[in-house]
Amino acid sequence: MPNLKPLFFRDAAQLLTLAGPPAPRRGAALRELGIIRDGAVLTEDGKILRVGKTSSLEAQARRLRAQAIDCRGRVVMPGFVDSHTHLIFAGNRVEDFERRIQGKTYEQIAAAGGGIQYSAKLLRRATERELLSQAETFLDEFAAHGTTTVEIKSGYGLDVAGEVKILKTIRALQRRSAIELVPTLLAAHAVPARFAARRAEYLKLITERLIPAVARAKLAHFLDCFCDRGAFTLEECAAVLAAGRRFGLVPRIHAEQLTHTGSCRLAIETNAASADHLDHITAAEIAALAKSNVVAALVPGSNFHLDTPAYPPARRLIDAGAAVALATDFNPGSSPTLNMQFILALACVKLRLTPAEAIAAATLNAAYSVRRADRLGSLEPGKQADLAVMDVWDYREIPYYFGWNHCIMTIKRGRIIYCRK
Ligand code: NIG
Ligand code: FE
């Protein structure tokens, strides 16, 4: 790999550094973006060398013969870390979408053979090449919207071969894509129809065959499960996560999404990296989560797309001191968006986060939730040079002008991976 040319992002109207310890931001600290006006960032060898006022970095940039990038009238910020996606899927679920518009619910559609089972059917028919090609197209779009790190869950395989096929696709993508990928085995997503009367057998397949196979091949770092009505019970999820723990897989949980199950408590007990969704979390659980290191990952894109009557109690979570992150939950069933800027808009309008809180939740706290806050999520010397340049004067315009893409340049490990033409 040739030496990377140093880059000098200069004259930014606002540079959002999010400088601070590599720990999640809680309470009032979530609003602190560490803004430098007329800010600059100097990168070298894929890392951030310095940040500060443009005038104070100019001499060093000249000495390094850094390539200058004019950021006048623009906001420079850390690239988004999308900590919850299911981006490896085949085809789509527009049929489900239309049925929901006509009045059927997500759960009714799933029970009638749509939903995750339908995606699993399409995945079984797809070749690895097809999966790879669709995923690469998506990753290009992530980059174009300012996202530089993406967690990806398996989950549409519903058997050992299918899950391994997804995780191997992620591994192949890691070699081809500039975006940093974080693989998660979503082992318990739905009980396949053929196991409907033999759940215990399917659980055994997960704990005794799938988890060991994935862990031995080092195909995933995290282990997720969908704890809900129509998916897996609390006891089943506890058994799955315990099996994963024996192989060093770190838990994350789809918790309290459609109904209340007690899965938020399970996340705390198992010291999970995150508890995601949390629509039906109780007051006592909010207090318990706030005392823990489990990140509350909110995914309002799924509330929007499923048009749920309520959104998760984000304000109460933040005010109680929980570590809140935001993610797209990009998937074909409940949240077909990969645009973190739209998630910021939803977070502001529907979850009542301020724009500053939403940005910190989508960068530093999300980085913490994938256990990479030592390298990602803020613009500070020594951290990885992962940046997004937004064509706005004020960061609040990002969620305010919702539904369009403000990103004009994305940088990963000091390399320009997207530049608007
Ligand atoms: O995060 N809740 C489970 N998993 C996804 C939806 C998956 C699907 O419908 O395909 C979610 O909402
Ligand atoms: Fe999900």
Short mmCIF file of C-alpha atoms and ligand atoms in Angstrom, two decimals:
data_model
loop_
_atom_site.label_atom_id
_atom_site.label_comp_id
_atom_site.label_asym_id
_atom_site.label_seq_id
_atom_site.Cartn_x
_atom_site.Cartn_y
_atom_site.Cartn_z
CA MET A 1 0.00 0.00 0.00
CA PRO A 2 1.54 3.35 -1.01
CA ASN A 3 2.05 5.88 1.76
CA LEU A 4 -1.08 7.89 2.29
CA LYS A 5 -0.81 11.56 1.43
CA PRO A 6 -1.49 13.72 4.51
CA LEU A 7 -4.80 15.61 4.25
CA PHE A 8 -5.51 19.07 5.62
CA PHE A 9 -9.22 19.81 6.09
CA ARG A 10 -9.23 23.57 6.56
CA ASP A 11 -11.50 26.50 7.32
CA ALA A 12 -14.48 24.41 8.43
CA ALA A 13 -17.36 26.58 9.61
CA GLN A 14 -17.75 24.07 12.44
CA LEU A 15 -15.46 21.19 13.31
CA LEU A 16 -17.27 18.76 15.61
CA THR A 17 -14.48 17.04 17.54
CA LEU A 18 -16.47 15.23 20.24
CA ALA A 19 -13.20 15.29 22.13
CA GLY A 20 -13.19 13.55 25.48
CA PRO A 21 -12.53 10.19 27.09
CA PRO A 22 -13.34 7.05 25.03
CA ALA A 23 -16.32 6.39 27.27
CA PRO A 24 -20.00 6.78 26.44
CA ARG A 25 -21.54 10.22 26.90
CA ARG A 26 -24.34 10.34 29.41
CA GLY A 27 -26.82 13.02 30.51
CA ALA A 28 -25.77 16.61 29.80
CA ALA A 29 -22.40 15.45 28.42
CA LEU A 30 -24.21 13.96 25.41
CA ARG A 31 -24.75 17.52 24.16
CA GLU A 32 -21.07 18.47 24.13
CA LEU A 33 -19.76 18.31 20.59
CA GLY A 34 -16.45 20.07 21.24
CA ILE A 35 -17.02 22.51 18.37
CA ILE A 36 -14.11 24.43 16.87
CA ARG A 37 -15.09 27.30 14.57
CA ASP A 38 -12.81 27.85 11.59
CA GLY A 39 -11.55 24.41 12.45
CA ALA A 40 -9.02 22.14 10.79
CA VAL A 41 -7.93 18.50 10.88
CA LEU A 42 -4.56 17.21 9.74
CA THR A 43 -4.28 13.51 8.96
CA GLU A 44 -1.24 11.32 8.39
CA ASP A 45 -0.91 7.57 7.77
CA GLY A 46 -4.63 7.04 8.22
CA LYS A 47 -4.75 8.72 11.60
CA ILE A 48 -5.54 12.14 12.96
CA LEU A 49 -2.37 14.06 13.66
CA ARG A 50 -3.86 17.31 14.94
CA VAL A 51 -7.10 19.23 15.26
CA GLY A 52 -7.50 22.93 16.05
CA LYS A 53 -8.04 26.35 14.52
CA THR A 54 -6.99 26.46 10.87
CA SER A 55 -4.42 29.19 11.54
CA SER A 56 -2.66 27.09 14.17
CA LEU A 57 -2.27 24.06 11.89
CA GLU A 58 -1.19 25.80 8.68
CA ALA A 59 2.57 25.71 9.21
CA GLN A 60 2.62 22.00 10.01
CA ALA A 61 0.36 21.20 7.06
CA ARG A 62 2.78 23.05 4.78
CA ARG A 63 5.80 21.17 6.18
CA LEU A 64 4.02 17.86 5.55
CA ARG A 65 2.96 18.97 2.05
CA ALA A 66 -0.55 17.92 3.00
CA GLN A 67 -3.30 18.06 0.40
CA ALA A 68 -5.58 20.93 1.42
CA ILE A 69 -9.34 20.39 1.36
CA ASP A 70 -11.39 23.56 1.48
CA CYS A 71 -14.17 23.19 4.06
CA ARG A 72 -15.42 26.79 4.05
CA GLY A 73 -19.13 26.90 4.85
CA ARG A 74 -19.09 23.23 5.81
CA VAL A 75 -19.31 21.04 8.88
CA VAL A 76 -16.58 18.45 9.43
CA MET A 77 -17.49 15.66 11.84
CA PRO A 78 -16.58 12.07 12.74
CA GLY A 79 -17.96 9.53 10.27
CA PHE A 80 -21.17 7.91 11.51
CA VAL A 81 -20.85 4.55 13.26
CA ASP A 82 -23.95 2.52 12.42
CA SER A 83 -24.07 0.00 15.25
CA HIS A 84 -27.09 -2.06 14.17
CA THR A 85 -27.76 -3.32 10.64
CA HIS A 86 -28.87 -6.48 8.89
CA LEU A 87 -27.43 -5.51 5.52
CA ILE A 88 -26.85 -8.96 4.09
CA PHE A 89 -30.18 -9.96 2.62
CA ALA A 90 -31.48 -11.06 -0.76
CA GLY A 91 -34.18 -9.23 -2.68
CA ASN A 92 -36.45 -7.06 -0.58
CA ARG A 93 -39.80 -7.04 1.21
CA VAL A 94 -41.89 -4.56 -0.77
CA GLU A 95 -44.77 -7.04 -0.63
CA ASP A 96 -44.80 -6.85 3.19
CA PHE A 97 -44.62 -3.06 2.92
CA GLU A 98 -47.70 -2.91 0.74
CA ARG A 99 -49.60 -5.37 2.94
CA ARG A 100 -48.87 -3.21 5.99
CA ILE A 101 -50.13 -0.13 4.19
CA GLN A 102 -53.33 -2.07 3.59
CA GLY A 103 -53.73 -2.75 7.29
CA LYS A 104 -51.88 -5.97 8.19
CA THR A 105 -49.37 -5.82 11.05
CA TYR A 106 -45.68 -6.84 11.04
CA GLU A 107 -46.53 -9.83 13.25
CA GLN A 108 -49.53 -10.92 11.15
CA ILE A 109 -47.43 -10.82 7.99
CA ALA A 110 -44.67 -12.84 9.66
CA ALA A 111 -47.18 -15.44 10.87
CA ALA A 112 -48.53 -15.79 7.30
CA GLY A 113 -45.11 -16.67 5.87
CA GLY A 114 -43.83 -13.19 5.08
CA GLY A 115 -41.31 -11.44 7.29
CA ILE A 116 -38.00 -13.00 8.26
CA GLN A 117 -39.02 -16.44 6.91
CA TYR A 118 -39.57 -14.93 3.47
CA SER A 119 -36.18 -13.20 3.54
CA ALA A 120 -34.65 -16.55 4.58
CA LYS A 121 -36.22 -18.22 1.55
CA LEU A 122 -34.75 -15.62 -0.78
CA LEU A 123 -31.38 -15.85 0.93
CA ARG A 124 -31.25 -19.62 0.47
CA ARG A 125 -31.71 -19.18 -3.28
CA ALA A 126 -29.14 -16.39 -3.62
CA THR A 127 -25.54 -17.13 -4.54
CA GLU A 128 -22.69 -15.66 -2.49
CA ARG A 129 -21.84 -13.54 -5.50
CA GLU A 130 -25.32 -12.04 -5.60
CA LEU A 131 -25.24 -11.32 -1.87
CA LEU A 132 -21.84 -9.73 -2.20
CA SER A 133 -22.84 -7.56 -5.10
CA GLN A 134 -26.01 -6.21 -3.42
CA ALA A 135 -24.10 -5.60 -0.17
CA GLU A 136 -21.34 -3.73 -1.99
CA THR A 137 -23.89 -1.43 -3.59
CA PHE A 138 -25.35 -0.75 -0.14
CA LEU A 139 -21.92 -0.07 1.36
CA ASP A 140 -21.20 2.50 -1.35
CA GLU A 141 -24.42 4.23 -0.32
CA PHE A 142 -23.46 4.12 3.36
CA ALA A 143 -20.19 5.85 2.45
CA ALA A 144 -22.03 8.42 0.34
CA HIS A 145 -24.15 9.32 3.37
CA GLY A 146 -21.19 9.77 5.74
CA THR A 147 -21.07 6.38 7.47
CA THR A 148 -17.60 4.91 7.96
CA THR A 149 -18.25 1.90 10.25
CA VAL A 150 -21.12 -0.57 10.01
CA GLU A 151 -22.07 -3.41 12.33
CA ILE A 152 -23.68 -6.22 10.33
CA LYS A 153 -25.78 -9.02 11.74
CA SER A 154 -26.42 -12.34 10.11
CA GLY A 155 -29.88 -13.74 10.79
CA TYR A 156 -31.59 -14.57 7.51
CA GLY A 157 -29.86 -17.96 7.22
CA LEU A 158 -31.94 -19.84 9.80
CA ASP A 159 -29.58 -22.82 9.57
CA VAL A 160 -25.86 -23.40 9.97
CA ALA A 161 -25.02 -23.24 6.27
CA GLY A 162 -27.08 -20.10 5.68
CA GLU A 163 -25.66 -18.21 8.64
CA VAL A 164 -22.11 -19.18 7.71
CA LYS A 165 -22.81 -18.07 4.13
CA ILE A 166 -23.82 -14.60 5.41
CA LEU A 167 -20.86 -14.27 7.74
CA LYS A 168 -18.47 -15.37 5.00
CA THR A 169 -19.98 -12.72 2.75
CA ILE A 170 -19.20 -10.16 5.47
CA ARG A 171 -15.64 -11.48 5.62
CA ALA A 172 -15.30 -11.14 1.84
CA LEU A 173 -16.69 -7.60 2.07
CA GLN A 174 -14.13 -6.73 4.73
CA ARG A 175 -11.44 -7.34 2.15
CA ARG A 176 -13.18 -5.38 -0.61
CA SER A 177 -14.88 -2.45 1.10
CA ALA A 178 -13.23 0.64 2.56
CA ILE A 179 -15.90 0.75 5.24
CA GLU A 180 -15.05 -0.93 8.52
CA LEU A 181 -17.40 -3.83 9.24
CA VAL A 182 -18.27 -5.34 12.60
CA PRO A 183 -19.73 -8.86 12.24
CA THR A 184 -22.42 -10.15 14.60
CA LEU A 185 -23.95 -13.62 14.62
CA LEU A 186 -27.70 -13.10 15.02
CA ALA A 187 -28.17 -16.74 15.91
CA ALA A 188 -31.74 -16.64 17.23
CA HIS A 189 -33.77 -14.49 14.84
CA ALA A 190 -36.82 -16.63 13.97
CA VAL A 191 -37.75 -20.27 14.45
CA PRO A 192 -37.82 -21.79 10.95
CA ALA A 193 -41.26 -23.14 9.98
CA ARG A 194 -40.00 -26.73 9.81
CA PHE A 195 -38.92 -26.50 13.46
CA ALA A 196 -42.19 -24.91 14.67
CA ALA A 197 -43.13 -28.02 16.65
CA ARG A 198 -39.53 -28.78 17.64
CA ARG A 199 -38.18 -25.53 19.08
CA ALA A 200 -35.86 -27.28 21.50
CA GLU A 201 -34.16 -29.00 18.59
CA TYR A 202 -33.60 -25.71 16.82
CA LEU A 203 -32.15 -24.25 20.02
CA LYS A 204 -29.82 -27.21 20.24
CA LEU A 205 -28.72 -26.63 16.67
CA ILE A 206 -27.90 -23.02 17.56
CA THR A 207 -26.03 -23.73 20.77
CA GLU A 208 -24.27 -26.96 19.81
CA ARG A 209 -23.53 -26.48 16.12
CA LEU A 210 -23.98 -22.93 14.87
CA ILE A 211 -22.27 -21.01 17.67
CA PRO A 212 -19.25 -23.34 17.89
CA ALA A 213 -18.81 -23.34 14.09
CA VAL A 214 -18.96 -19.54 13.85
CA ALA A 215 -16.74 -18.97 16.87
CA ARG A 216 -14.06 -21.45 15.74
CA ALA A 217 -13.88 -19.84 12.30
CA LYS A 218 -13.77 -16.41 14.03
CA LEU A 219 -16.58 -15.19 11.80
CA ALA A 220 -18.19 -12.96 14.43
CA HIS A 221 -17.25 -11.00 17.51
CA PHE A 222 -20.78 -10.36 18.81
CA LEU A 223 -23.80 -12.61 19.34
CA ASP A 224 -27.33 -11.22 19.04
CA CYS A 225 -30.81 -12.65 19.63
CA PHE A 226 -34.35 -11.45 18.99
CA CYS A 227 -36.19 -11.77 22.28
CA ASP A 228 -39.87 -11.14 21.59
CA ARG A 229 -43.34 -12.50 21.02
CA GLY A 230 -43.20 -14.50 17.81
CA ALA A 231 -39.41 -14.88 18.10
CA PHE A 232 -37.51 -16.30 21.13
CA THR A 233 -38.37 -16.37 24.83
CA LEU A 234 -36.23 -14.90 27.57
CA GLU A 235 -35.09 -18.37 28.69
CA GLU A 236 -34.19 -19.37 25.14
CA CYS A 237 -32.18 -16.18 24.62
CA ALA A 238 -30.40 -16.65 27.95
CA ALA A 239 -29.35 -20.15 26.85
CA VAL A 240 -28.13 -18.87 23.46
CA LEU A 241 -26.09 -16.05 25.00
CA ALA A 242 -24.62 -18.40 27.62
CA ALA A 243 -23.51 -20.78 24.88
CA GLY A 244 -21.90 -17.87 23.04
CA ARG A 245 -20.18 -16.65 26.18
CA ARG A 246 -18.34 -19.98 26.42
CA PHE A 247 -16.79 -19.13 23.06
CA GLY A 248 -16.06 -15.50 23.92
CA LEU A 249 -18.91 -14.01 21.86
CA VAL A 250 -20.11 -10.72 23.34
CA PRO A 251 -23.91 -10.33 23.63
CA ARG A 252 -26.15 -7.71 22.05
CA ILE A 253 -29.94 -8.11 22.26
CA HIS A 254 -33.00 -7.07 20.25
CA ALA A 255 -34.81 -6.15 23.46
CA GLU A 256 -38.31 -4.97 24.35
CA GLN A 257 -39.22 -4.17 20.72
CA LEU A 258 -42.74 -5.48 20.04
CA THR A 259 -43.61 -6.49 23.61
CA HIS A 260 -42.09 -6.41 27.09
CA THR A 261 -40.08 -9.59 27.75
CA GLY A 262 -37.50 -8.81 30.44
CA SER A 263 -34.73 -8.90 27.84
CA CYS A 264 -33.33 -5.55 28.94
CA ARG A 265 -32.56 -7.16 32.32
CA LEU A 266 -30.92 -10.06 30.49
CA ALA A 267 -28.73 -7.55 28.63
CA ILE A 268 -27.63 -6.02 31.93
CA GLU A 269 -27.03 -9.40 33.58
CA THR A 270 -24.94 -10.64 30.66
CA ASN A 271 -23.05 -7.32 30.39
CA ALA A 272 -24.19 -7.04 26.78
CA ALA A 273 -22.58 -4.45 24.53
CA SER A 274 -26.03 -3.10 23.71
CA ALA A 275 -29.75 -3.52 24.22
CA ASP A 276 -31.46 -2.41 21.03
CA HIS A 277 -34.97 -1.02 20.30
CA LEU A 278 -36.35 -0.74 23.91
CA ASP A 279 -39.83 0.47 22.91
CA HIS A 280 -41.41 -1.32 25.89
CA ILE A 281 -38.80 -0.69 28.57
CA THR A 282 -40.13 0.07 32.10
CA ALA A 283 -39.13 2.86 34.49
CA ALA A 284 -37.23 0.42 36.73
CA GLU A 285 -35.34 -0.93 33.71
CA ILE A 286 -34.42 2.59 32.60
CA ALA A 287 -32.89 3.19 36.04
CA ALA A 288 -31.03 -0.14 35.92
CA LEU A 289 -29.75 0.45 32.39
CA ALA A 290 -28.49 3.90 33.41
CA LYS A 291 -26.30 2.29 36.08
CA SER A 292 -24.85 -0.22 33.60
CA ASN A 293 -22.42 -0.05 30.71
CA VAL A 294 -24.97 -1.52 28.31
CA VAL A 295 -25.63 0.92 25.48
CA ALA A 296 -29.29 1.68 24.76
CA ALA A 297 -29.27 1.52 20.96
CA LEU A 298 -32.35 3.23 19.58
CA VAL A 299 -33.46 2.54 16.03
CA PRO A 300 -36.28 4.97 15.20
CA GLY A 301 -36.18 4.00 11.52
CA SER A 302 -38.00 0.80 12.47
CA ASN A 303 -40.66 2.75 14.40
CA PHE A 304 -41.12 5.02 11.42
CA HIS A 305 -41.34 2.27 8.83
CA LEU A 306 -43.61 0.04 10.95
CA ASP A 307 -45.53 3.17 12.01
CA THR A 308 -45.62 2.11 15.65
CA PRO A 309 -47.96 4.06 17.92
CA ALA A 310 -45.07 4.97 20.23
CA TYR A 311 -41.32 5.46 20.02
CA PRO A 312 -38.85 4.35 22.73
CA PRO A 313 -38.55 6.69 25.76
CA ALA A 314 -35.29 8.25 24.62
CA ARG A 315 -35.61 11.42 26.67
CA ARG A 316 -36.14 9.46 29.88
CA LEU A 317 -33.19 7.19 29.04
CA ILE A 318 -30.85 10.14 28.48
CA ASP A 319 -32.05 12.09 31.49
CA ALA A 320 -31.63 9.01 33.70
CA GLY A 321 -28.01 8.73 32.54
CA ALA A 322 -28.16 5.77 30.14
CA ALA A 323 -25.60 5.60 27.33
CA VAL A 324 -27.80 6.15 24.28
CA ALA A 325 -26.72 5.35 20.72
CA LEU A 326 -28.60 5.67 17.42
CA ALA A 327 -28.50 3.25 14.49
CA THR A 328 -30.38 2.64 11.25
CA ASP A 329 -31.32 -1.04 11.86
CA PHE A 330 -31.01 -1.22 8.07
CA ASN A 331 -32.97 -4.35 7.07
CA PRO A 332 -35.58 -5.28 4.46
CA GLY A 333 -38.47 -5.79 6.91
CA SER A 334 -38.63 -3.08 9.51
CA SER A 335 -36.16 -0.36 8.48
CA PRO A 336 -35.02 -0.14 4.86
CA THR A 337 -32.95 3.00 5.30
CA LEU A 338 -29.18 3.27 5.51
CA ASN A 339 -29.17 7.03 5.90
CA MET A 340 -27.96 8.05 9.38
CA GLN A 341 -28.87 11.66 8.61
CA PHE A 342 -32.52 10.64 8.37
CA ILE A 343 -32.12 8.75 11.67
CA LEU A 344 -30.88 12.01 13.23
CA ALA A 345 -34.00 13.77 11.96
CA LEU A 346 -36.23 11.07 13.47
CA ALA A 347 -34.26 11.20 16.70
CA CYS A 348 -34.86 14.94 16.95
CA VAL A 349 -38.51 15.01 15.94
CA LYS A 350 -39.78 11.74 17.40
CA LEU A 351 -37.34 10.96 20.24
CA ARG A 352 -36.85 14.62 21.29
CA LEU A 353 -33.08 14.50 21.18
CA THR A 354 -31.38 17.80 20.44
CA PRO A 355 -29.33 17.78 17.21
CA ALA A 356 -26.15 17.72 19.33
CA GLU A 357 -27.33 14.72 21.34
CA ALA A 358 -28.31 12.90 18.18
CA ILE A 359 -24.86 13.42 16.64
CA ALA A 360 -23.01 12.24 19.75
CA ALA A 361 -25.29 9.18 19.93
CA ALA A 362 -24.58 8.35 16.27
CA THR A 363 -20.80 8.69 16.55
CA LEU A 364 -19.00 8.36 19.89
CA ASN A 365 -21.66 6.37 21.76
CA ALA A 366 -22.21 4.11 18.78
CA ALA A 367 -18.43 3.53 18.58
CA TYR A 368 -18.47 2.57 22.25
CA SER A 369 -21.30 0.11 21.61
CA VAL A 370 -19.17 -1.79 19.07
CA ARG A 371 -16.23 -1.57 21.52
CA ARG A 372 -14.15 0.64 19.25
CA ALA A 373 -14.36 4.01 21.01
CA ASP A 374 -10.60 3.93 21.55
CA ARG A 375 -10.18 4.34 17.76
CA LEU A 376 -13.48 5.69 16.42
CA GLY A 377 -16.25 8.18 17.10
CA SER A 378 -14.36 11.45 17.68
CA LEU A 379 -11.78 13.64 15.97
CA GLU A 380 -8.76 13.64 18.24
CA PRO A 381 -5.03 13.14 17.70
CA GLY A 382 -4.17 9.44 17.46
CA LYS A 383 -7.67 8.34 16.48
CA GLN A 384 -8.45 6.86 13.11
CA ALA A 385 -9.03 9.50 10.40
CA ASP A 386 -12.71 8.70 9.74
CA LEU A 387 -14.53 11.88 8.74
CA ALA A 388 -17.62 13.17 7.02
CA VAL A 389 -17.82 16.60 5.40
CA MET A 390 -21.35 18.01 5.37
CA ASP A 391 -22.42 20.81 3.08
CA VAL A 392 -24.06 22.89 5.83
CA TRP A 393 -22.86 25.86 7.92
CA ASP A 394 -24.37 24.64 11.16
CA TYR A 395 -24.61 21.00 12.30
CA ARG A 396 -28.27 21.52 13.27
CA GLU A 397 -29.12 21.82 9.59
CA ILE A 398 -28.32 18.10 9.14
CA PRO A 399 -31.49 16.85 10.89
CA TYR A 400 -33.41 20.04 10.09
CA TYR A 401 -33.23 19.74 6.30
CA PHE A 402 -34.40 16.14 6.57
CA GLY A 403 -34.57 13.60 3.78
CA TRP A 404 -31.65 14.89 1.75
CA ASN A 405 -28.04 13.94 1.73
CA HIS A 406 -25.73 16.67 3.06
CA CYS A 407 -22.58 14.59 2.87
CA ILE A 408 -20.15 15.73 0.17
CA MET A 409 -17.04 13.82 1.22
CA THR A 410 -16.29 10.77 3.34
CA ILE A 411 -12.85 9.75 4.57
CA LYS A 412 -11.93 6.35 6.00
CA ARG A 413 -8.52 5.70 7.55
CA GLY A 414 -7.23 8.91 5.97
CA ARG A 415 -8.41 7.99 2.49
CA ILE A 416 -11.16 9.77 0.54
CA ILE A 417 -13.71 7.03 -0.12
CA TYR A 418 -16.53 9.24 -1.37
CA CYS A 419 -16.53 12.63 -3.02
CA ARG A 420 -19.67 14.17 -4.52
CA LYS A 421 -19.17 14.98 -8.17
O1 NIG B 1 -34.41 -5.20 14.06
N1 NIG B 1 -36.43 -7.46 15.19
C1 NIG B 1 -35.85 -8.25 14.49
N2 NIG B 1 -35.09 -7.96 13.48
C2 NIG B 1 -35.23 -6.83 12.64
C3 NIG B 1 -36.27 -7.04 11.61
C4 NIG B 1 -35.92 -8.13 10.75
C5 NIG B 1 -36.87 -8.32 9.61
O2 NIG B 1 -38.07 -8.01 9.72
O3 NIG B 1 -36.39 -8.78 8.58
C6 NIG B 1 -35.39 -5.57 13.43
O4 NIG B 1 -36.43 -4.90 13.43
FE FE B 2 -32.50 -5.30 14.06
#
